[in-house]
Amino acid sequence: MPITPATATHSSSNGTAEAILLELVDENGVTIGTAEKLAAHQPPGQLHRAFSVFLFDEQGRLLLQQRALGKYHSPGVWSNTCCGHPYPGEAPFAAAARRTYEELGVSPSLLAEAGTVRYNHPDPDSGLVEQEYNHLFVGMVQSPLRPDPEEVGTTAFVTPAELTERHAKDTFSSWFMTVLDAARPAVRELTGPSAGW
C-alpha cells in the first residue's frame, strides 16, 4: 500500500534528500529493521508495517478512493479510504490520521483500531509484492473532502450493495477484500446493523 511515488524523497534537516524507509516486522508485528520502500516491495517482498483506513459517512456508506494514475503501484484502481505505511517509529494510529489528511484533506472522527491482518499479495501489473502486516482503522468522515490529485483520482461513498456492484465491474486493489473482510467486525460495530456491512 504505497503512500507516495517510489522515487519520492523527503528532505532531511541538512537539506539532503533521504530515501523513504519502511518498518520491517516479523510475523508477530515486532519491528526488526527498516528497508527502502521500493526495495521492500520487490519480489518476493519484505514483510513490513502498513495501515488501512475505512471511513464512513453518517448514512453508513464507505468512502472509497480511486488511486491517482500517477501512482507507481496499483494506479487507477479503487481501494479503501486510505492506506499507507508508518514512518519507522511512527505509531500506526498517528500515521493513519496523518495520511488521511494528506490524501483526502479531512481528519477522521471516532477513529478506532480494528485489528491487524497479515497478507502477501503480488501485483501482476507492476510486478511488485505486498508483504504486509497491516493495522486496520475505522472511523467517520464528517467534513467535505479535499483530495490531493497527486494521490487520489476520485472518490465515492458506497453502500454494501453498491460496493458489490462496483467490485464486479471495476478494478480494485489486490489487498482491498482482504483488509475489508478483516475490518468487518469493527465496521459493523461502528455503522450498526442497519448499514448492512
Short mmCIF file of C-alpha atoms in Angstrom, two decimals:
data_model
loop_
_atom_site.label_atom_id
_atom_site.label_comp_id
_atom_site.label_asym_id
_atom_site.label_seq_id
_atom_site.Cartn_x
_atom_site.Cartn_y
_atom_site.Cartn_z
CA MET A 1 0.00 0.00 0.00
CA PRO A 2 2.48 2.57 -1.08
CA ILE A 3 1.73 6.10 0.02
CA THR A 4 3.87 8.15 -2.35
CA PRO A 5 5.70 7.55 -5.63
CA ALA A 6 8.61 5.15 -5.21
CA THR A 7 11.07 7.75 -6.35
CA ALA A 8 9.87 10.37 -3.88
CA THR A 9 12.18 11.56 -1.17
CA HIS A 10 11.83 13.96 1.68
CA SER A 11 14.39 16.48 2.80
CA SER A 12 16.36 15.99 5.95
CA SER A 13 17.25 18.84 8.29
CA ASN A 14 20.52 19.45 6.42
CA GLY A 15 18.72 19.79 3.08
CA THR A 16 19.78 16.46 1.55
CA ALA A 17 17.25 14.02 0.14
CA GLU A 18 16.58 10.83 2.07
CA ALA A 19 15.03 7.60 0.84
CA ILE A 20 11.62 6.75 2.30
CA LEU A 21 12.05 3.92 4.78
CA LEU A 22 9.51 1.35 5.91
CA GLU A 23 9.50 -0.55 9.17
CA LEU A 24 10.25 -4.25 8.68
CA VAL A 25 8.49 -6.59 11.10
CA ASP A 26 8.38 -10.28 11.99
CA GLU A 27 5.24 -12.44 11.79
CA ASN A 28 4.12 -11.08 15.17
CA GLY A 29 4.43 -7.44 14.09
CA VAL A 30 7.61 -6.83 16.09
CA THR A 31 9.96 -4.33 14.45
CA ILE A 32 13.16 -5.95 13.17
CA GLY A 33 14.64 -3.22 10.98
CA THR A 34 13.97 -0.89 8.06
CA ALA A 35 14.12 -1.05 4.28
CA GLU A 36 13.80 1.45 1.45
CA LYS A 37 10.20 1.46 0.23
CA LEU A 38 10.64 0.22 -3.32
CA ALA A 39 13.14 -2.46 -2.21
CA ALA A 40 10.60 -3.76 0.33
CA HIS A 41 8.07 -4.26 -2.49
CA GLN A 42 10.42 -6.04 -4.92
CA PRO A 43 9.69 -9.81 -5.21
CA PRO A 44 9.49 -11.77 -3.03
CA GLY A 45 8.78 -8.74 -0.81
CA GLN A 46 9.87 -7.96 2.74
CA LEU A 47 7.26 -8.08 5.50
CA HIS A 48 6.63 -4.50 6.62
CA ARG A 49 4.20 -2.46 8.69
CA ALA A 50 1.24 -0.83 6.92
CA PHE A 51 -2.19 0.55 7.73
CA SER A 52 -5.63 0.67 6.11
CA VAL A 53 -8.38 3.15 6.96
CA PHE A 54 -12.13 2.71 6.39
CA LEU A 55 -14.17 5.87 6.87
CA PHE A 56 -17.96 6.07 6.73
CA ASP A 57 -20.45 8.91 6.40
CA GLU A 58 -23.40 9.33 8.75
CA GLN A 59 -25.57 7.12 6.48
CA GLY A 60 -23.11 4.24 6.95
CA ARG A 61 -21.66 4.45 3.44
CA LEU A 62 -17.99 3.54 2.93
CA LEU A 63 -15.67 6.14 1.40
CA LEU A 64 -13.67 4.59 -1.45
CA GLN A 65 -10.85 6.23 -3.34
CA GLN A 66 -9.61 5.60 -6.84
CA ARG A 67 -5.84 5.79 -6.72
CA ALA A 68 -4.29 8.51 -8.88
CA LEU A 69 -2.99 7.43 -12.28
CA GLY A 70 0.49 8.72 -11.37
CA LYS A 71 0.97 6.20 -8.54
CA TYR A 72 3.77 3.73 -9.22
CA HIS A 73 1.86 0.86 -7.61
CA SER A 74 -1.75 0.00 -8.48
CA PRO A 75 -2.52 3.28 -10.29
CA GLY A 76 -6.14 3.94 -11.19
CA VAL A 77 -7.60 1.12 -9.11
CA TRP A 78 -10.28 1.52 -6.44
CA SER A 79 -9.42 0.84 -2.84
CA ASN A 80 -10.37 1.63 0.75
CA THR A 81 -10.46 5.19 2.10
CA CYS A 82 -6.72 5.45 2.73
CA CYS A 83 -3.77 3.14 3.12
CA GLY A 84 -0.05 3.52 3.55
CA HIS A 85 2.97 2.93 5.75
CA PRO A 86 4.01 4.48 9.05
CA TYR A 87 7.45 6.02 9.10
CA PRO A 88 9.89 3.99 11.24
CA GLY A 89 8.95 4.63 14.86
CA GLU A 90 5.65 6.34 13.98
CA ALA A 91 2.56 4.88 15.66
CA PRO A 92 0.18 3.30 13.11
CA PHE A 93 -2.75 5.31 14.52
CA ALA A 94 -0.87 8.58 14.02
CA ALA A 95 0.21 7.55 10.52
CA ALA A 96 -3.36 6.64 9.56
CA ALA A 97 -4.69 10.03 10.70
CA ARG A 98 -1.79 11.86 9.05
CA ARG A 99 -2.13 10.15 5.66
CA THR A 100 -5.91 10.50 5.61
CA TYR A 101 -5.46 14.24 5.98
CA GLU A 102 -2.63 14.38 3.43
CA GLU A 103 -4.53 12.37 0.81
CA LEU A 104 -8.13 13.48 1.37
CA GLY A 105 -7.89 16.78 3.27
CA VAL A 106 -10.02 15.54 6.18
CA SER A 107 -9.32 14.48 9.73
CA PRO A 108 -11.21 11.31 10.68
CA SER A 109 -13.53 11.39 13.67
CA LEU A 110 -14.11 8.46 16.03
CA LEU A 111 -11.06 6.74 14.53
CA ALA A 112 -10.60 3.38 16.24
CA GLU A 113 -8.31 0.39 15.90
CA ALA A 114 -9.88 -2.57 14.10
CA GLY A 115 -7.23 -5.27 14.47
CA THR A 116 -4.43 -6.40 12.18
CA VAL A 117 -4.12 -8.66 9.15
CA ARG A 118 -1.06 -10.16 7.51
CA TYR A 119 -1.05 -10.89 3.77
CA ASN A 120 1.08 -11.49 0.71
CA HIS A 121 -0.46 -10.05 -2.48
CA PRO A 122 1.59 -9.93 -5.70
CA ASP A 123 0.56 -7.20 -8.16
CA PRO A 124 0.86 -8.71 -11.65
CA ASP A 125 0.66 -5.33 -13.39
CA SER A 126 3.62 -3.74 -11.61
CA GLY A 127 5.48 -6.92 -10.67
CA LEU A 128 5.65 -5.66 -7.06
CA VAL A 129 4.61 -7.59 -3.96
CA GLU A 130 2.61 -6.51 -0.92
CA GLN A 131 4.03 -8.41 2.06
CA GLU A 132 2.30 -6.50 4.82
CA TYR A 133 1.45 -6.60 8.48
CA ASN A 134 -1.50 -4.24 8.24
CA HIS A 135 -3.06 -2.24 11.10
CA LEU A 136 -6.76 -1.58 10.44
CA PHE A 137 -8.74 1.51 11.47
CA VAL A 138 -12.37 2.52 11.14
CA GLY A 139 -13.94 5.92 11.66
CA MET A 140 -16.22 8.62 10.37
CA VAL A 141 -15.77 11.41 7.87
CA GLN A 142 -17.84 14.47 8.76
CA SER A 143 -16.35 17.30 6.69
CA PRO A 144 -16.02 17.97 2.95
CA LEU A 145 -13.25 16.10 1.15
CA ARG A 146 -10.33 17.98 -0.42
CA PRO A 147 -8.43 15.17 -2.21
CA ASP A 148 -4.83 15.66 -3.31
CA PRO A 149 -4.90 14.94 -7.08
CA GLU A 150 -1.36 13.53 -6.91
CA GLU A 151 -2.70 10.77 -4.64
CA VAL A 152 -6.41 10.40 -5.40
CA GLY A 153 -8.14 10.22 -8.78
CA THR A 154 -11.69 10.37 -7.47
CA THR A 155 -13.80 9.25 -4.51
CA ALA A 156 -17.18 7.62 -3.93
CA PHE A 157 -19.39 6.80 -0.95
CA VAL A 158 -20.98 3.36 -1.34
CA THR A 159 -23.48 1.11 0.40
CA PRO A 160 -22.68 -2.60 0.66
CA ALA A 161 -24.89 -3.30 -2.39
CA GLU A 162 -23.22 -0.54 -4.40
CA LEU A 163 -19.80 -1.89 -3.42
CA THR A 164 -20.74 -5.36 -4.66
CA GLU A 165 -21.89 -3.91 -7.98
CA ARG A 166 -18.79 -1.72 -8.35
CA HIS A 167 -16.43 -4.54 -7.33
CA ALA A 168 -17.87 -6.74 -10.09
CA LYS A 169 -17.19 -4.20 -12.87
CA ASP A 170 -14.24 -2.03 -11.71
CA THR A 171 -10.67 -2.93 -10.84
CA PHE A 172 -9.85 -2.88 -7.12
CA SER A 173 -6.53 -3.12 -5.32
CA SER A 174 -5.28 -6.65 -4.69
CA TRP A 175 -5.49 -6.12 -0.93
CA PHE A 176 -8.94 -4.50 -0.76
CA MET A 177 -11.13 -7.51 0.07
CA THR A 178 -8.55 -8.92 2.49
CA VAL A 179 -8.47 -5.74 4.58
CA LEU A 180 -12.22 -5.11 4.35
CA ASP A 181 -13.07 -8.63 5.48
CA ALA A 182 -10.63 -8.35 8.40
CA ALA A 183 -12.12 -4.99 9.44
CA ARG A 184 -15.80 -6.06 9.16
CA PRO A 185 -16.43 -6.72 12.88
CA ALA A 186 -15.28 -3.19 13.76
CA VAL A 187 -17.14 -1.76 10.75
CA ARG A 188 -20.38 -3.36 11.94
CA GLU A 189 -19.82 -2.03 15.45
CA LEU A 190 -19.28 1.49 14.10
CA THR A 191 -22.08 1.61 11.49
CA GLY A 192 -24.72 -0.53 13.21
CA PRO A 193 -26.77 -3.41 11.81
CA SER A 194 -28.95 -1.25 9.53
CA ALA A 195 -25.95 -0.26 7.37
CA GLY A 196 -25.61 -3.86 6.21
CA TRP A 197 -21.86 -4.33 6.49
#
